[in-house]
């Protein structure tokens, strides 16, 4: 449980910090730097620890490749584009949808058990998502940022379930491979779109945040997957958006009625998840 909650804290704080960096860095470039920081940092840590090399079976390699593409390439880019068009507090709370998608996939595709409390919690979170993502003015344009964040949640839910298939391997190795691969792919795509590296201080901040919010967080998440399973780990990890929302509000973002109502609904759903998890 402590590993999943530690992963939630680090990942949750990454969203409002990313919002600040988006003033200086394009969404695609920032996604690449976050994951590159994760990969470089964890590779360095593994060298210091003299960690043993890991070999995967052909099937496990296929699962990991799918996880990298979904969670390492698509997920962070969609989140960055969503963040560029909405407040960090709202985007943080919308990330609660990842827990819903993760549990649904674990239940419907991978046949994991989902009890009644988790199902009720999913319903409360889903209602909160509708409250938060409904545009104030009629028009599809206002939905794009929210849909981008929800797309990131779906991508990460696929990542969570695929990573579960290789979670018995070394957690830091899995996270380092995902970070390096996804970071390089996103940076190449960013350069192809004409993006440039930011100034040295911003570059360092992005790499550092990526190491903690994506690298260390993912390592702890994989440990949780190994011990608890996908649905249970997703339940504990679902507190991450609240860490991010609280931090965003503490740094000056306004607390709106919509945000408060969505927060109460989602908090109720998360409470049901946590109290339903052993």
C-alpha atoms as an extended CHARMM CRD file, in Angstrom:
* protein
*
       278  EXT
         1         1  UNK       CA              0.0000000000        0.0000000000        0.0000000000  PROA      1               0.0000000000
         2         2  UNK       CA              2.7880000000        2.4590000000        0.9020000000  PROA      2               0.0000000000
         3         3  UNK       CA              4.4030000000        2.0060000000       -2.5330000000  PROA      3               0.0000000000
         4         4  UNK       CA              1.1510000000        2.8180000000       -4.3520000000  PROA      4               0.0000000000
         5         5  UNK       CA              0.5120000000        5.8820000000       -2.1590000000  PROA      5               0.0000000000
         6         6  UNK       CA              4.0940000000        7.1110000000       -2.6580000000  PROA      6               0.0000000000
         7         7  UNK       CA              3.6250000000        6.7640000000       -6.4020000000  PROA      7               0.0000000000
         8         8  UNK       CA              0.3890000000        8.7550000000       -6.1330000000  PROA      8               0.0000000000
         9         9  UNK       CA              2.0320000000       11.6290000000       -4.2390000000  PROA      9               0.0000000000
        10        10  UNK       CA              4.8940000000       12.0410000000       -6.7050000000  PROA      10              0.0000000000
        11        11  UNK       CA              2.7220000000       11.7190000000       -9.7970000000  PROA      11              0.0000000000
        12        12  UNK       CA              0.0670000000       14.0590000000       -8.4050000000  PROA      12              0.0000000000
        13        13  UNK       CA              2.5550000000       16.8690000000       -7.8070000000  PROA      13              0.0000000000
        14        14  UNK       CA              3.8730000000       16.4960000000      -11.3520000000  PROA      14              0.0000000000
        15        15  UNK       CA              0.6980000000       17.8790000000      -12.9560000000  PROA      15              0.0000000000
        16        16  UNK       CA              0.6770000000       21.4250000000      -11.4560000000  PROA      16              0.0000000000
        17        17  UNK       CA              4.4590000000       21.6350000000      -11.8940000000  PROA      17              0.0000000000
        18        18  UNK       CA              4.0380000000       20.6990000000      -15.5550000000  PROA      18              0.0000000000
        19        19  UNK       CA              1.4690000000       23.4800000000      -15.9330000000  PROA      19              0.0000000000
        20        20  UNK       CA              4.0980000000       26.0120000000      -14.7880000000  PROA      20              0.0000000000
        21        21  UNK       CA              6.6860000000       24.7100000000      -17.2650000000  PROA      21              0.0000000000
        22        22  UNK       CA              4.2410000000       24.8400000000      -20.1800000000  PROA      22              0.0000000000
        23        23  UNK       CA              4.7170000000       28.6110000000      -20.1730000000  PROA      23              0.0000000000
        24        24  UNK       CA              8.2590000000       27.9680000000      -21.4500000000  PROA      24              0.0000000000
        25        25  UNK       CA              8.1200000000       24.5850000000      -23.2070000000  PROA      25              0.0000000000
        26        26  UNK       CA              5.8300000000       23.0970000000      -25.8580000000  PROA      26              0.0000000000
        27        27  UNK       CA              3.6010000000       20.1750000000      -24.7740000000  PROA      27              0.0000000000
        28        28  UNK       CA              5.3650000000       17.5730000000      -26.9230000000  PROA      28              0.0000000000
        29        29  UNK       CA              8.8590000000       18.6910000000      -25.8990000000  PROA      29              0.0000000000
        30        30  UNK       CA              7.8870000000       18.7120000000      -22.2080000000  PROA      30              0.0000000000
        31        31  UNK       CA              6.4440000000       15.1960000000      -22.4390000000  PROA      31              0.0000000000
        32        32  UNK       CA              9.7200000000       14.0090000000      -23.9580000000  PROA      32              0.0000000000
        33        33  UNK       CA             11.8670000000       15.7270000000      -21.3360000000  PROA      33              0.0000000000
        34        34  UNK       CA              9.7960000000       14.3210000000      -18.4740000000  PROA      34              0.0000000000
        35        35  UNK       CA             10.2270000000       10.7560000000      -19.6440000000  PROA      35              0.0000000000
        36        36  UNK       CA             13.8510000000       11.2450000000      -20.6450000000  PROA      36              0.0000000000
        37        37  UNK       CA             14.5540000000       12.5450000000      -17.1290000000  PROA      37              0.0000000000
        38        38  UNK       CA             12.8450000000        9.4740000000      -15.7680000000  PROA      38              0.0000000000
        39        39  UNK       CA             14.8980000000        7.1100000000      -17.9260000000  PROA      39              0.0000000000
        40        40  UNK       CA             18.2640000000        8.8110000000      -17.3620000000  PROA      40              0.0000000000
        41        41  UNK       CA             17.7390000000        9.1410000000      -13.5960000000  PROA      41              0.0000000000
        42        42  UNK       CA             16.6960000000        5.5320000000      -13.0640000000  PROA      42              0.0000000000
        43        43  UNK       CA             19.4610000000        4.1880000000      -15.3130000000  PROA      43              0.0000000000
        44        44  UNK       CA             21.9920000000        6.1370000000      -13.2300000000  PROA      44              0.0000000000
        45        45  UNK       CA             20.4860000000        4.7920000000       -9.9920000000  PROA      45              0.0000000000
        46        46  UNK       CA             20.6230000000        1.2390000000      -11.3160000000  PROA      46              0.0000000000
        47        47  UNK       CA             24.2980000000        1.6360000000      -12.2140000000  PROA      47              0.0000000000
        48        48  UNK       CA             25.0910000000        2.8950000000       -8.7120000000  PROA      48              0.0000000000
        49        49  UNK       CA             23.2350000000       -0.0730000000       -7.2270000000  PROA      49              0.0000000000
        50        50  UNK       CA             24.9070000000       -2.4230000000       -9.7550000000  PROA      50              0.0000000000
        51        51  UNK       CA             21.4900000000       -3.8840000000      -10.4640000000  PROA      51              0.0000000000
        52        52  UNK       CA             21.4470000000       -7.1570000000      -12.3510000000  PROA      52              0.0000000000
        53        53  UNK       CA             20.3550000000       -7.0930000000      -16.0310000000  PROA      53              0.0000000000
        54        54  UNK       CA             16.8020000000       -8.1730000000      -16.8100000000  PROA      54              0.0000000000
        55        55  UNK       CA             15.6810000000      -10.5060000000      -19.5710000000  PROA      55              0.0000000000
        56        56  UNK       CA             12.0670000000      -10.7120000000      -20.6730000000  PROA      56              0.0000000000
        57        57  UNK       CA             10.3000000000      -13.4350000000      -22.6160000000  PROA      57              0.0000000000
        58        58  UNK       CA              8.9530000000      -12.6220000000      -26.0760000000  PROA      58              0.0000000000
        59        59  UNK       CA              5.4240000000      -12.2070000000      -24.7040000000  PROA      59              0.0000000000
        60        60  UNK       CA              6.6230000000       -9.9270000000      -21.8930000000  PROA      60              0.0000000000
        61        61  UNK       CA              8.5430000000       -7.7930000000      -24.3880000000  PROA      61              0.0000000000
        62        62  UNK       CA              5.3590000000       -7.3500000000      -26.4140000000  PROA      62              0.0000000000
        63        63  UNK       CA              3.4020000000       -6.2930000000      -23.2980000000  PROA      63              0.0000000000
        64        64  UNK       CA              6.1250000000       -3.8010000000      -22.3500000000  PROA      64              0.0000000000
        65        65  UNK       CA              6.2770000000       -2.3480000000      -25.8650000000  PROA      65              0.0000000000
        66        66  UNK       CA              2.5390000000       -1.7350000000      -25.7990000000  PROA      66              0.0000000000
        67        67  UNK       CA              2.8340000000       -0.1140000000      -22.3680000000  PROA      67              0.0000000000
        68        68  UNK       CA              5.5840000000        2.2240000000      -23.5940000000  PROA      68              0.0000000000
        69        69  UNK       CA              3.5740000000        3.3730000000      -26.6030000000  PROA      69              0.0000000000
        70        70  UNK       CA              0.3540000000        3.8760000000      -24.6440000000  PROA      70              0.0000000000
        71        71  UNK       CA              1.6280000000        5.2710000000      -21.3470000000  PROA      71              0.0000000000
        72        72  UNK       CA              4.9900000000        6.7050000000      -22.3500000000  PROA      72              0.0000000000
        73        73  UNK       CA              4.2330000000        8.2900000000      -25.7120000000  PROA      73              0.0000000000
        74        74  UNK       CA              0.4810000000        8.9350000000      -26.0210000000  PROA      74              0.0000000000
        75        75  UNK       CA             -0.3900000000        9.5510000000      -22.3590000000  PROA      75              0.0000000000
        76        76  UNK       CA              2.0160000000       12.3750000000      -21.4280000000  PROA      76              0.0000000000
        77        77  UNK       CA              1.5410000000       14.2160000000      -24.7290000000  PROA      77              0.0000000000
        78        78  UNK       CA             -2.2510000000       14.2020000000      -24.3220000000  PROA      78              0.0000000000
        79        79  UNK       CA             -1.9160000000       15.4230000000      -20.7300000000  PROA      79              0.0000000000
        80        80  UNK       CA              0.4030000000       18.2810000000      -21.7300000000  PROA      80              0.0000000000
        81        81  UNK       CA             -1.9850000000       19.4290000000      -24.4810000000  PROA      81              0.0000000000
        82        82  UNK       CA             -4.8950000000       19.2550000000      -22.0470000000  PROA      82              0.0000000000
        83        83  UNK       CA             -2.9740000000       21.1980000000      -19.3990000000  PROA      83              0.0000000000
        84        84  UNK       CA             -2.1460000000       23.9400000000      -21.9000000000  PROA      84              0.0000000000
        85        85  UNK       CA             -5.8740000000       24.7290000000      -22.1740000000  PROA      85              0.0000000000
        86        86  UNK       CA             -7.2320000000       24.3520000000      -18.6300000000  PROA      86              0.0000000000
        87        87  UNK       CA             -6.2500000000       25.0310000000      -14.9840000000  PROA      87              0.0000000000
        88        88  UNK       CA             -3.9450000000       22.5200000000      -13.3070000000  PROA      88              0.0000000000
        89        89  UNK       CA             -6.4210000000       21.9680000000      -10.4630000000  PROA      89              0.0000000000
        90        90  UNK       CA             -9.1600000000       20.8660000000      -12.8660000000  PROA      90              0.0000000000
        91        91  UNK       CA             -6.7960000000       18.7290000000      -14.9270000000  PROA      91              0.0000000000
        92        92  UNK       CA             -5.5150000000       17.0980000000      -11.7470000000  PROA      92              0.0000000000
        93        93  UNK       CA             -9.0080000000       16.0930000000      -10.6720000000  PROA      93              0.0000000000
        94        94  UNK       CA             -9.8390000000       14.8120000000      -14.1510000000  PROA      94              0.0000000000
        95        95  UNK       CA             -6.9480000000       12.3860000000      -13.7590000000  PROA      95              0.0000000000
        96        96  UNK       CA             -9.2210000000       10.4520000000      -11.3980000000  PROA      96              0.0000000000
        97        97  UNK       CA            -10.6700000000        8.9590000000      -14.5810000000  PROA      97              0.0000000000
        98        98  UNK       CA             -7.4790000000        6.9030000000      -14.9310000000  PROA      98              0.0000000000
        99        99  UNK       CA             -8.5490000000        4.8000000000      -11.9530000000  PROA      99              0.0000000000
       100       100  UNK       CA            -11.9500000000        4.2010000000      -13.5450000000  PROA      100             0.0000000000
       101       101  UNK       CA            -10.4610000000        3.1890000000      -16.8990000000  PROA      101             0.0000000000
       102       102  UNK       CA             -7.8290000000        1.0150000000      -15.2060000000  PROA      102             0.0000000000
       103       103  UNK       CA            -10.3890000000       -0.8750000000      -13.1380000000  PROA      103             0.0000000000
       104       104  UNK       CA            -12.7430000000       -1.2820000000      -16.1090000000  PROA      104             0.0000000000
       105       105  UNK       CA             -9.9890000000       -2.7550000000      -18.2770000000  PROA      105             0.0000000000
       106       106  UNK       CA             -8.7620000000       -4.9790000000      -15.4410000000  PROA      106             0.0000000000
       107       107  UNK       CA            -12.3140000000       -6.2470000000      -14.9520000000  PROA      107             0.0000000000
       108       108  UNK       CA            -13.5700000000       -6.5220000000      -18.5440000000  PROA      108             0.0000000000
       109       109  UNK       CA            -10.3990000000       -7.5660000000      -20.3910000000  PROA      109             0.0000000000
       110       110  UNK       CA             -8.1110000000       -9.1620000000      -17.8030000000  PROA      110             0.0000000000
       111       111  UNK       CA            -10.8840000000      -10.6460000000      -15.6210000000  PROA      111             0.0000000000
       112       112  UNK       CA             -9.7140000000       -9.2320000000      -12.2810000000  PROA      112             0.0000000000
       113       113  UNK       CA            -12.2600000000       -9.2000000000       -9.4770000000  PROA      113             0.0000000000
       114       114  UNK       CA            -14.0210000000       -5.8600000000       -8.8160000000  PROA      114             0.0000000000
       115       115  UNK       CA            -16.2200000000       -5.6480000000       -5.7150000000  PROA      115             0.0000000000
       116       116  UNK       CA            -19.3140000000       -3.5320000000       -5.1510000000  PROA      116             0.0000000000
       117       117  UNK       CA            -17.5560000000       -0.6950000000       -3.2960000000  PROA      117             0.0000000000
       118       118  UNK       CA            -15.0570000000       -0.1890000000       -6.1090000000  PROA      118             0.0000000000
       119       119  UNK       CA            -17.9210000000       -0.2050000000       -8.6440000000  PROA      119             0.0000000000
       120       120  UNK       CA            -19.7860000000        2.4620000000       -6.6340000000  PROA      120             0.0000000000
       121       121  UNK       CA            -16.6040000000        4.4670000000       -6.3420000000  PROA      121             0.0000000000
       122       122  UNK       CA            -16.1370000000        4.3470000000      -10.0990000000  PROA      122             0.0000000000
       123       123  UNK       CA            -19.6680000000        5.7000000000      -10.5490000000  PROA      123             0.0000000000
       124       124  UNK       CA            -19.0200000000        8.6490000000       -8.2060000000  PROA      124             0.0000000000
       125       125  UNK       CA            -15.7360000000        9.4860000000       -9.9370000000  PROA      125             0.0000000000
       126       126  UNK       CA            -17.3940000000        9.2640000000      -13.3620000000  PROA      126             0.0000000000
       127       127  UNK       CA            -20.1130000000       11.7030000000      -12.2690000000  PROA      127             0.0000000000
       128       128  UNK       CA            -17.4080000000       14.0710000000      -11.0330000000  PROA      128             0.0000000000
       129       129  UNK       CA            -15.6770000000       13.8080000000      -14.4090000000  PROA      129             0.0000000000
       130       130  UNK       CA            -18.8900000000       14.8730000000      -16.1730000000  PROA      130             0.0000000000
       131       131  UNK       CA            -19.2950000000       17.8480000000      -13.8290000000  PROA      131             0.0000000000
       132       132  UNK       CA            -15.7310000000       18.9740000000      -14.3660000000  PROA      132             0.0000000000
       133       133  UNK       CA            -15.5060000000       18.4420000000      -18.1260000000  PROA      133             0.0000000000
       134       134  UNK       CA            -18.8780000000       19.9270000000      -19.1210000000  PROA      134             0.0000000000
       135       135  UNK       CA            -18.1710000000       23.1970000000      -20.9490000000  PROA      135             0.0000000000
       136       136  UNK       CA            -19.4860000000       26.4540000000      -19.4830000000  PROA      136             0.0000000000
       137       137  UNK       CA            -20.5380000000       27.5740000000      -22.9400000000  PROA      137             0.0000000000
       138       138  UNK       CA            -22.1530000000       25.3930000000      -25.5990000000  PROA      138             0.0000000000
       139       139  UNK       CA            -19.4880000000       24.4350000000      -28.1230000000  PROA      139             0.0000000000
       140       140  UNK       CA            -17.1510000000       21.5480000000      -28.7010000000  PROA      140             0.0000000000
       141       141  UNK       CA            -13.9970000000       23.6790000000      -28.5760000000  PROA      141             0.0000000000
       142       142  UNK       CA            -14.2530000000       24.0100000000      -24.8080000000  PROA      142             0.0000000000
       143       143  UNK       CA            -14.2210000000       20.2370000000      -24.4540000000  PROA      143             0.0000000000
       144       144  UNK       CA            -10.8740000000       19.6370000000      -26.1740000000  PROA      144             0.0000000000
       145       145  UNK       CA             -8.6170000000       20.1870000000      -23.1380000000  PROA      145             0.0000000000
       146       146  UNK       CA            -10.7880000000       17.9170000000      -20.9670000000  PROA      146             0.0000000000
       147       147  UNK       CA            -10.9640000000       15.2760000000      -23.7000000000  PROA      147             0.0000000000
       148       148  UNK       CA             -7.1810000000       15.3850000000      -24.0400000000  PROA      148             0.0000000000
       149       149  UNK       CA             -6.7470000000       14.7350000000      -20.3080000000  PROA      149             0.0000000000
       150       150  UNK       CA             -9.3090000000       11.9210000000      -20.4430000000  PROA      150             0.0000000000
       151       151  UNK       CA             -7.4430000000       10.4860000000      -23.4300000000  PROA      151             0.0000000000
       152       152  UNK       CA             -4.2770000000       10.5100000000      -21.3210000000  PROA      152             0.0000000000
       153       153  UNK       CA             -6.1650000000        8.6550000000      -18.5830000000  PROA      153             0.0000000000
       154       154  UNK       CA             -7.2710000000        5.9930000000      -21.0680000000  PROA      154             0.0000000000
       155       155  UNK       CA             -3.7210000000        5.6200000000      -22.3980000000  PROA      155             0.0000000000
       156       156  UNK       CA             -2.3200000000        5.2320000000      -18.8800000000  PROA      156             0.0000000000
       157       157  UNK       CA             -5.0120000000        2.7050000000      -17.9810000000  PROA      157             0.0000000000
       158       158  UNK       CA             -3.8780000000        0.5740000000      -20.9270000000  PROA      158             0.0000000000
       159       159  UNK       CA             -0.2880000000        1.0750000000      -19.7370000000  PROA      159             0.0000000000
       160       160  UNK       CA             -1.2090000000       -0.0130000000      -16.1830000000  PROA      160             0.0000000000
       161       161  UNK       CA             -2.8180000000       -3.2500000000      -17.3270000000  PROA      161             0.0000000000
       162       162  UNK       CA             -0.0480000000       -4.1210000000      -19.7780000000  PROA      162             0.0000000000
       163       163  UNK       CA              2.6770000000       -3.3310000000      -17.2320000000  PROA      163             0.0000000000
       164       164  UNK       CA              0.9480000000       -5.7330000000      -14.8390000000  PROA      164             0.0000000000
       165       165  UNK       CA              1.9790000000       -8.5090000000      -17.2380000000  PROA      165             0.0000000000
       166       166  UNK       CA              5.6830000000       -7.7950000000      -16.6100000000  PROA      166             0.0000000000
       167       167  UNK       CA              5.4640000000       -6.4960000000      -13.0250000000  PROA      167             0.0000000000
       168       168  UNK       CA              7.4480000000       -9.4570000000      -11.6360000000  PROA      168             0.0000000000
       169       169  UNK       CA             10.5450000000       -8.0870000000      -13.3650000000  PROA      169             0.0000000000
       170       170  UNK       CA             12.7500000000       -5.4410000000      -11.7100000000  PROA      170             0.0000000000
       171       171  UNK       CA             10.5290000000       -2.3740000000      -11.1780000000  PROA      171             0.0000000000
       172       172  UNK       CA             13.2890000000        0.2060000000      -11.6760000000  PROA      172             0.0000000000
       173       173  UNK       CA             14.3860000000       -1.5280000000      -14.8950000000  PROA      173             0.0000000000
       174       174  UNK       CA             10.8470000000       -1.4390000000      -16.3020000000  PROA      174             0.0000000000
       175       175  UNK       CA             10.5290000000        2.2640000000      -15.4420000000  PROA      175             0.0000000000
       176       176  UNK       CA             13.9710000000        3.1180000000      -16.8730000000  PROA      176             0.0000000000
       177       177  UNK       CA             13.2680000000        1.3380000000      -20.1700000000  PROA      177             0.0000000000
       178       178  UNK       CA              9.8850000000        3.0170000000      -20.4980000000  PROA      178             0.0000000000
       179       179  UNK       CA             11.4010000000        6.4030000000      -19.6810000000  PROA      179             0.0000000000
       180       180  UNK       CA             14.3350000000        6.2260000000      -22.0870000000  PROA      180             0.0000000000
       181       181  UNK       CA             12.2860000000        4.8050000000      -24.9570000000  PROA      181             0.0000000000
       182       182  UNK       CA              9.3130000000        7.1380000000      -24.5630000000  PROA      182             0.0000000000
       183       183  UNK       CA             11.5570000000       10.1480000000      -23.9490000000  PROA      183             0.0000000000
       184       184  UNK       CA             13.5790000000        9.6190000000      -27.1220000000  PROA      184             0.0000000000
       185       185  UNK       CA             10.4660000000        8.9870000000      -29.2360000000  PROA      185             0.0000000000
       186       186  UNK       CA              8.7000000000       12.1230000000      -27.9780000000  PROA      186             0.0000000000
       187       187  UNK       CA             11.8010000000       14.3020000000      -28.3770000000  PROA      187             0.0000000000
       188       188  UNK       CA             12.2510000000       13.1180000000      -31.9730000000  PROA      188             0.0000000000
       189       189  UNK       CA              8.6020000000       13.9130000000      -32.6830000000  PROA      189             0.0000000000
       190       190  UNK       CA              8.9350000000       17.3150000000      -30.9910000000  PROA      190             0.0000000000
       191       191  UNK       CA             12.0190000000       18.1710000000      -33.0920000000  PROA      191             0.0000000000
       192       192  UNK       CA             10.2030000000       17.0710000000      -36.2410000000  PROA      192             0.0000000000
       193       193  UNK       CA              7.4930000000       19.6290000000      -35.4080000000  PROA      193             0.0000000000
       194       194  UNK       CA             10.0820000000       22.3900000000      -35.0780000000  PROA      194             0.0000000000
       195       195  UNK       CA             10.4070000000       22.5260000000      -31.2800000000  PROA      195             0.0000000000
       196       196  UNK       CA             13.7250000000       23.4550000000      -29.6270000000  PROA      196             0.0000000000
       197       197  UNK       CA             15.2480000000       22.6080000000      -26.2630000000  PROA      197             0.0000000000
       198       198  UNK       CA             14.4420000000       25.1760000000      -23.5290000000  PROA      198             0.0000000000
       199       199  UNK       CA             16.9900000000       27.1500000000      -21.5180000000  PROA      199             0.0000000000
       200       200  UNK       CA             19.2890000000       25.2230000000      -19.1850000000  PROA      200             0.0000000000
       201       201  UNK       CA             17.3770000000       25.9940000000      -15.9340000000  PROA      201             0.0000000000
       202       202  UNK       CA             14.0540000000       24.9300000000      -17.4950000000  PROA      202             0.0000000000
       203       203  UNK       CA             15.7090000000       21.8630000000      -19.0100000000  PROA      203             0.0000000000
       204       204  UNK       CA             17.0750000000       20.8310000000      -15.6170000000  PROA      204             0.0000000000
       205       205  UNK       CA             13.7290000000       21.3970000000      -13.9110000000  PROA      205             0.0000000000
       206       206  UNK       CA             11.8830000000       19.3120000000      -16.5180000000  PROA      206             0.0000000000
       207       207  UNK       CA             14.3460000000       16.4230000000      -16.2570000000  PROA      207             0.0000000000
       208       208  UNK       CA             14.2240000000       16.5230000000      -12.4440000000  PROA      208             0.0000000000
       209       209  UNK       CA             10.4410000000       16.5800000000      -12.2720000000  PROA      209             0.0000000000
       210       210  UNK       CA             10.3110000000       13.7630000000      -14.8070000000  PROA      210             0.0000000000
       211       211  UNK       CA             12.6730000000       11.6380000000      -12.7070000000  PROA      211             0.0000000000
       212       212  UNK       CA             10.5170000000       12.0090000000       -9.5820000000  PROA      212             0.0000000000
       213       213  UNK       CA              6.9610000000       12.2740000000      -10.9790000000  PROA      213             0.0000000000
       214       214  UNK       CA              7.3550000000        9.6390000000      -13.7020000000  PROA      214             0.0000000000
       215       215  UNK       CA             10.4610000000        7.5700000000      -12.9010000000  PROA      215             0.0000000000
       216       216  UNK       CA             10.3790000000        7.0540000000       -9.1360000000  PROA      216             0.0000000000
       217       217  UNK       CA              6.5640000000        7.1600000000       -9.1940000000  PROA      217             0.0000000000
       218       218  UNK       CA              6.3840000000        4.4490000000      -11.8570000000  PROA      218             0.0000000000
       219       219  UNK       CA              8.8840000000        2.2840000000       -9.9810000000  PROA      219             0.0000000000
       220       220  UNK       CA              6.7270000000        2.4490000000       -6.8490000000  PROA      220             0.0000000000
       221       221  UNK       CA              3.6080000000        1.8140000000       -8.9480000000  PROA      221             0.0000000000
       222       222  UNK       CA              5.0890000000       -1.3640000000      -10.4380000000  PROA      222             0.0000000000
       223       223  UNK       CA              5.9410000000       -2.5670000000       -6.9180000000  PROA      223             0.0000000000
       224       224  UNK       CA              2.2860000000       -1.9710000000       -6.0280000000  PROA      224             0.0000000000
       225       225  UNK       CA              1.1160000000       -3.9000000000       -9.1000000000  PROA      225             0.0000000000
       226       226  UNK       CA              3.2850000000       -6.8310000000       -8.0650000000  PROA      226             0.0000000000
       227       227  UNK       CA              1.8660000000       -6.9490000000       -4.5460000000  PROA      227             0.0000000000
       228       228  UNK       CA             -1.7430000000       -5.7880000000       -4.9670000000  PROA      228             0.0000000000
       229       229  UNK       CA             -2.8130000000       -6.3660000000       -8.5730000000  PROA      229             0.0000000000
       230       230  UNK       CA             -4.0120000000       -3.7780000000      -11.0980000000  PROA      230             0.0000000000
       231       231  UNK       CA             -7.4320000000       -2.9330000000       -9.6660000000  PROA      231             0.0000000000
       232       232  UNK       CA             -6.2370000000       -2.5370000000       -6.0660000000  PROA      232             0.0000000000
       233       233  UNK       CA             -3.1390000000       -0.5600000000       -6.9770000000  PROA      233             0.0000000000
       234       234  UNK       CA             -5.2850000000        1.6880000000       -9.1760000000  PROA      234             0.0000000000
       235       235  UNK       CA             -7.5820000000        2.2690000000       -6.2020000000  PROA      235             0.0000000000
       236       236  UNK       CA             -4.7240000000        3.4680000000       -3.9730000000  PROA      236             0.0000000000
       237       237  UNK       CA             -3.1260000000        5.4420000000       -6.8040000000  PROA      237             0.0000000000
       238       238  UNK       CA             -6.3980000000        7.2970000000       -7.3260000000  PROA      238             0.0000000000
       239       239  UNK       CA             -5.4910000000        9.7630000000       -4.5530000000  PROA      239             0.0000000000
       240       240  UNK       CA             -2.8130000000       11.2500000000       -6.8570000000  PROA      240             0.0000000000
       241       241  UNK       CA             -5.1160000000       13.8390000000       -8.5000000000  PROA      241             0.0000000000
       242       242  UNK       CA             -6.0250000000       15.2980000000       -5.1030000000  PROA      242             0.0000000000
       243       243  UNK       CA             -2.3870000000       15.9190000000       -4.2460000000  PROA      243             0.0000000000
       244       244  UNK       CA             -2.0600000000       17.7920000000       -7.5380000000  PROA      244             0.0000000000
       245       245  UNK       CA             -5.2850000000       19.7700000000       -7.1110000000  PROA      245             0.0000000000
       246       246  UNK       CA             -4.4110000000       20.8590000000       -3.5630000000  PROA      246             0.0000000000
       247       247  UNK       CA             -0.9540000000       21.9760000000       -4.6870000000  PROA      247             0.0000000000
       248       248  UNK       CA             -2.4290000000       23.9200000000       -7.6230000000  PROA      248             0.0000000000
       249       249  UNK       CA             -4.9010000000       25.6920000000       -5.3370000000  PROA      249             0.0000000000
       250       250  UNK       CA             -2.1210000000       26.4480000000       -2.8460000000  PROA      250             0.0000000000
       251       251  UNK       CA             -0.1320000000       28.1510000000       -5.6030000000  PROA      251             0.0000000000
       252       252  UNK       CA             -2.9420000000       30.5640000000       -6.4510000000  PROA      252             0.0000000000
       253       253  UNK       CA             -5.4990000000       28.8800000000       -8.7120000000  PROA      253             0.0000000000
       254       254  UNK       CA             -9.1280000000       29.8170000000       -7.7990000000  PROA      254             0.0000000000
       255       255  UNK       CA            -11.5200000000       27.3750000000       -6.1390000000  PROA      255             0.0000000000
       256       256  UNK       CA            -14.7230000000       27.3700000000       -8.2060000000  PROA      256             0.0000000000
       257       257  UNK       CA            -18.1010000000       25.8260000000       -7.3790000000  PROA      257             0.0000000000
       258       258  UNK       CA            -17.6850000000       23.3470000000      -10.2450000000  PROA      258             0.0000000000
       259       259  UNK       CA            -14.2670000000       22.3040000000       -8.9630000000  PROA      259             0.0000000000
       260       260  UNK       CA            -15.5970000000       21.8920000000       -5.4270000000  PROA      260             0.0000000000
       261       261  UNK       CA            -18.6030000000       19.7760000000       -6.4950000000  PROA      261             0.0000000000
       262       262  UNK       CA            -16.4430000000       17.5750000000       -8.7110000000  PROA      262             0.0000000000
       263       263  UNK       CA            -13.8880000000       17.2610000000       -5.9380000000  PROA      263             0.0000000000
       264       264  UNK       CA            -16.4960000000       16.0740000000       -3.4260000000  PROA      264             0.0000000000
       265       265  UNK       CA            -17.8840000000       13.5000000000       -5.8620000000  PROA      265             0.0000000000
       266       266  UNK       CA            -14.4530000000       12.2000000000       -6.7590000000  PROA      266             0.0000000000
       267       267  UNK       CA            -13.2840000000       12.1690000000       -3.1470000000  PROA      267             0.0000000000
       268       268  UNK       CA            -16.3120000000       10.0360000000       -2.2940000000  PROA      268             0.0000000000
       269       269  UNK       CA            -15.4120000000        7.6300000000       -5.0830000000  PROA      269             0.0000000000
       270       270  UNK       CA            -11.7860000000        7.4480000000       -3.9910000000  PROA      270             0.0000000000
       271       271  UNK       CA            -12.8720000000        6.7940000000       -0.3910000000  PROA      271             0.0000000000
       272       272  UNK       CA            -15.0060000000        3.8910000000       -1.5870000000  PROA      272             0.0000000000
       273       273  UNK       CA            -12.0230000000        2.5710000000       -3.5450000000  PROA      273             0.0000000000
       274       274  UNK       CA             -9.6730000000        2.8040000000       -0.5920000000  PROA      274             0.0000000000
       275       275  UNK       CA            -12.0590000000        1.3030000000        1.9220000000  PROA      275             0.0000000000
       276       276  UNK       CA            -12.8420000000       -1.4980000000       -0.5190000000  PROA      276             0.0000000000
       277       277  UNK       CA             -9.1660000000       -2.3500000000       -0.9480000000  PROA      277             0.0000000000
       278       278  UNK       CA             -7.5430000000       -4.7480000000        1.5610000000  PROA      278             0.0000000000
